[in-house]
Tab-separated table of C-alpha atoms in Angstrom:
chain	number	residue	atom	x	y	z
A	1	MET	CA	-179.710	-206.551	-84.082
A	2	ILE	CA	-176.209	-208.144	-84.632
A	3	TYR	CA	-175.746	-205.624	-87.425
A	4	ARG	CA	-176.315	-202.747	-85.131
A	5	ARG	CA	-173.916	-203.993	-82.516
A	6	PHE	CA	-171.385	-204.460	-85.290
A	7	LEU	CA	-171.730	-200.826	-86.300
A	8	ARG	CA	-171.280	-199.584	-82.768
A	9	ASP	CA	-168.248	-201.670	-82.049
A	10	ARG	CA	-165.173	-199.480	-82.333
A	11	ARG	CA	-162.401	-202.221	-81.705
A	12	GLY	CA	-159.908	-202.086	-84.357
A	13	THR	CA	-160.719	-198.785	-85.929
A	14	ALA	CA	-157.260	-197.457	-85.172
A	15	ALA	CA	-155.636	-200.415	-86.923
A	16	ILE	CA	-157.724	-199.873	-90.094
A	17	GLU	CA	-156.941	-196.082	-90.039
A	18	PHE	CA	-153.220	-196.894	-89.717
A	19	ILE	CA	-153.399	-199.295	-92.637
A	20	LEU	CA	-155.082	-196.609	-94.860
A	21	ILE	CA	-152.438	-193.966	-93.954
A	22	ALA	CA	-149.440	-196.303	-94.041
A	23	MET	CA	-150.479	-197.236	-97.707
A	24	VAL	CA	-150.323	-193.600	-98.724
A	25	LEU	CA	-147.002	-192.863	-96.924
A	26	PHE	CA	-145.584	-196.025	-98.364
A	27	THR	CA	-146.666	-194.854	-101.925
A	28	LEU	CA	-145.030	-191.435	-101.296
A	29	LEU	CA	-141.856	-193.203	-99.996
A	30	LEU	CA	-141.561	-195.210	-103.082
A	31	ALA	CA	-142.064	-192.306	-105.367
A	32	VAL	CA	-139.474	-190.135	-103.526
A	33	ALA	CA	-136.884	-192.957	-103.630
A	34	GLY	CA	-137.591	-193.424	-107.436
A	35	PHE	CA	-137.277	-189.812	-108.334
A	36	GLY	CA	-134.134	-189.330	-106.132
A	37	ASN	CA	-132.620	-192.271	-108.329
A	38	VAL	CA	-133.530	-190.435	-111.483
A	39	ALA	CA	-132.043	-187.213	-110.270
A	40	GLN	CA	-128.861	-188.994	-109.189
A	41	ARG	CA	-128.432	-190.643	-112.581
A	42	GLN	CA	-128.986	-187.235	-114.211
A	43	ILE	CA	-126.363	-185.543	-112.160
A	44	ALA	CA	-123.895	-188.443	-112.844
A	45	ILE	CA	-124.534	-188.363	-116.600
A	46	GLN	CA	-124.050	-184.571	-116.684
A	47	THR	CA	-120.853	-184.753	-114.698
A	48	ALA	CA	-119.530	-187.633	-117.094
A	49	VAL	CA	-120.369	-185.616	-120.247
A	50	ARG	CA	-118.644	-182.584	-118.673
A	51	ALA	CA	-115.572	-184.642	-117.941
A	52	GLY	CA	-115.583	-185.570	-121.763
A	53	GLY	CA	-115.891	-181.891	-122.592
A	54	GLU	CA	-112.756	-181.132	-120.504
A	55	TYR	CA	-110.845	-183.842	-122.286
A	56	ALA	CA	-112.063	-182.332	-125.563
A	57	ARG	CA	-110.734	-178.999	-124.698
A	58	PHE	CA	-107.259	-180.533	-124.823
A	59	PHE	CA	-107.839	-183.266	-127.518
A	60	PRO	CA	-110.642	-182.035	-129.633
A	61	THR	CA	-110.160	-184.240	-132.481
A	62	ASP	CA	-109.677	-187.645	-130.343
A	63	THR	CA	-113.253	-189.005	-130.633
A	64	SER	CA	-112.449	-192.227	-129.012
A	65	GLY	CA	-110.586	-190.588	-126.094
A	66	ILE	CA	-113.506	-188.235	-125.566
A	67	GLN	CA	-115.955	-191.196	-125.412
A	68	THR	CA	-113.586	-193.075	-123.029
A	69	ALA	CA	-113.494	-190.003	-120.753
A	70	VAL	CA	-117.157	-189.913	-120.554
A	71	THR	CA	-117.443	-193.679	-119.832
A	72	ASN	CA	-114.816	-193.535	-117.249
A	73	ALA	CA	-116.374	-190.599	-115.498
A	74	LEU	CA	-119.468	-192.728	-114.548
A	75	PRO	CA	-119.888	-194.365	-111.235
A	76	SER	CA	-118.571	-197.899	-110.889
A	77	GLY	CA	-121.179	-200.263	-112.247
A	78	TRP	CA	-123.034	-197.788	-114.240
A	79	SER	CA	-123.305	-197.834	-118.122
A	80	LEU	CA	-124.665	-195.720	-120.803
A	81	SER	CA	-127.439	-196.811	-123.238
A	82	GLY	CA	-124.853	-196.670	-125.951
A	83	THR	CA	-121.609	-195.021	-126.983
A	84	PRO	CA	-121.622	-191.221	-126.402
A	85	ALA	CA	-121.980	-189.276	-129.453
A	86	VAL	CA	-119.150	-186.788	-130.470
A	87	THR	CA	-119.837	-184.331	-133.244
A	88	CYS	CA	-117.731	-181.540	-134.497
A	89	SER	CA	-118.687	-178.419	-136.635
A	90	CYS	CA	-116.649	-175.629	-138.097
A	91	ASN	CA	-118.380	-172.309	-138.645
A	92	GLY	CA	-121.814	-174.049	-138.209
A	93	ALA	CA	-121.284	-176.848	-140.698
A	94	ALA	CA	-121.017	-180.418	-139.463
A	95	THR	CA	-117.495	-181.739	-139.948
A	96	SER	CA	-115.773	-184.998	-139.241
A	97	CYS	CA	-113.467	-184.713	-136.332
A	98	SER	CA	-111.031	-186.977	-137.827
A	99	ALA	CA	-110.887	-184.848	-141.022
A	100	ILE	CA	-109.784	-181.719	-138.838
A	101	ALA	CA	-107.120	-183.976	-137.318
A	102	THR	CA	-105.732	-184.764	-140.647
A	103	GLY	CA	-105.445	-181.244	-142.019
A	104	THR	CA	-108.727	-180.069	-143.089
A	105	LYS	CA	-109.097	-176.382	-142.834
A	106	CYS	CA	-111.629	-175.173	-140.063
A	107	ASP	CA	-112.967	-171.712	-139.874
A	108	PHE	CA	-114.030	-170.514	-136.376
A	109	PRO	CA	-115.906	-171.171	-134.337
A	110	PHE	CA	-114.783	-174.822	-134.072
A	111	LEU	CA	-117.283	-176.669	-131.673
A	112	VAL	CA	-117.192	-180.291	-130.250
A	113	ASN	CA	-120.635	-181.554	-129.001
A	114	ILE	CA	-120.704	-184.609	-126.761
A	115	SER	CA	-124.094	-186.261	-125.800
A	116	ALA	CA	-124.891	-189.405	-123.949
A	117	SER	CA	-127.916	-190.959	-122.470
A	118	MET	CA	-128.793	-193.796	-119.955
A	119	SER	CA	-131.897	-195.258	-118.788
A	120	ALA	CA	-133.070	-194.864	-115.220
A	121	ILE	CA	-134.673	-197.537	-113.103
A	122	SER	CA	-138.387	-197.152	-113.328
A	123	VAL	CA	-140.356	-195.445	-110.680
A	124	VAL	CA	-142.881	-197.862	-109.470
A	125	THR	CA	-145.512	-197.209	-106.803
A	126	PRO	CA	-148.689	-199.204	-105.955
A	127	LEU	CA	-150.608	-196.525	-107.739
A	128	TRP	CA	-148.454	-195.287	-110.547
A	129	SER	CA	-145.493	-196.484	-112.835
A	130	GLN	CA	-143.155	-194.647	-115.182
A	131	SER	CA	-139.813	-195.310	-116.934
A	132	PHE	CA	-137.253	-192.308	-117.403
A	133	ASN	CA	-134.370	-191.815	-119.765
A	134	ASN	CA	-131.700	-189.531	-118.620
A	135	SER	CA	-129.639	-187.667	-121.314
A	136	ALA	CA	-127.258	-184.719	-121.359
A	137	SER	CA	-125.075	-182.900	-123.717
A	138	TYR	CA	-122.009	-180.550	-123.512
A	139	GLU	CA	-120.600	-178.262	-126.164
A	140	VAL	CA	-117.106	-177.141	-126.250
A	141	ARG	CA	-115.797	-174.169	-128.201
A	142	ILE	CA	-112.120	-174.522	-129.374
A	143	GLN	CA	-110.179	-171.429	-129.879
């Protein structure tokens, strides 16, 4: 008899429904915020590598200057996972950038490739968790 009265009682139904819907919405909110952070970091690293490419257009053999340009283009407080990688190639063959600066003959096309990576904050929701690594590369063709 008490059991039947309990099943017919509708007080608190709206609160339980709200809790169930709120948990789903909160999970979606956390996921959107996490993926927004991943996207923001990807855009920042692409912009930084592009800034290094612009520096490389004028100083293609200055490896440390290119790396500094990439690092300085990041937003304040952000850092890369490691030092940006700068590689040079002449006519499809990998070459030392400093060797070209000291007079080694280079057949065209002369390419400078800049790449960097940074870890993004993990996307964590009550139901799912994942870590992401953002990376970007940029290639400059020197005439």
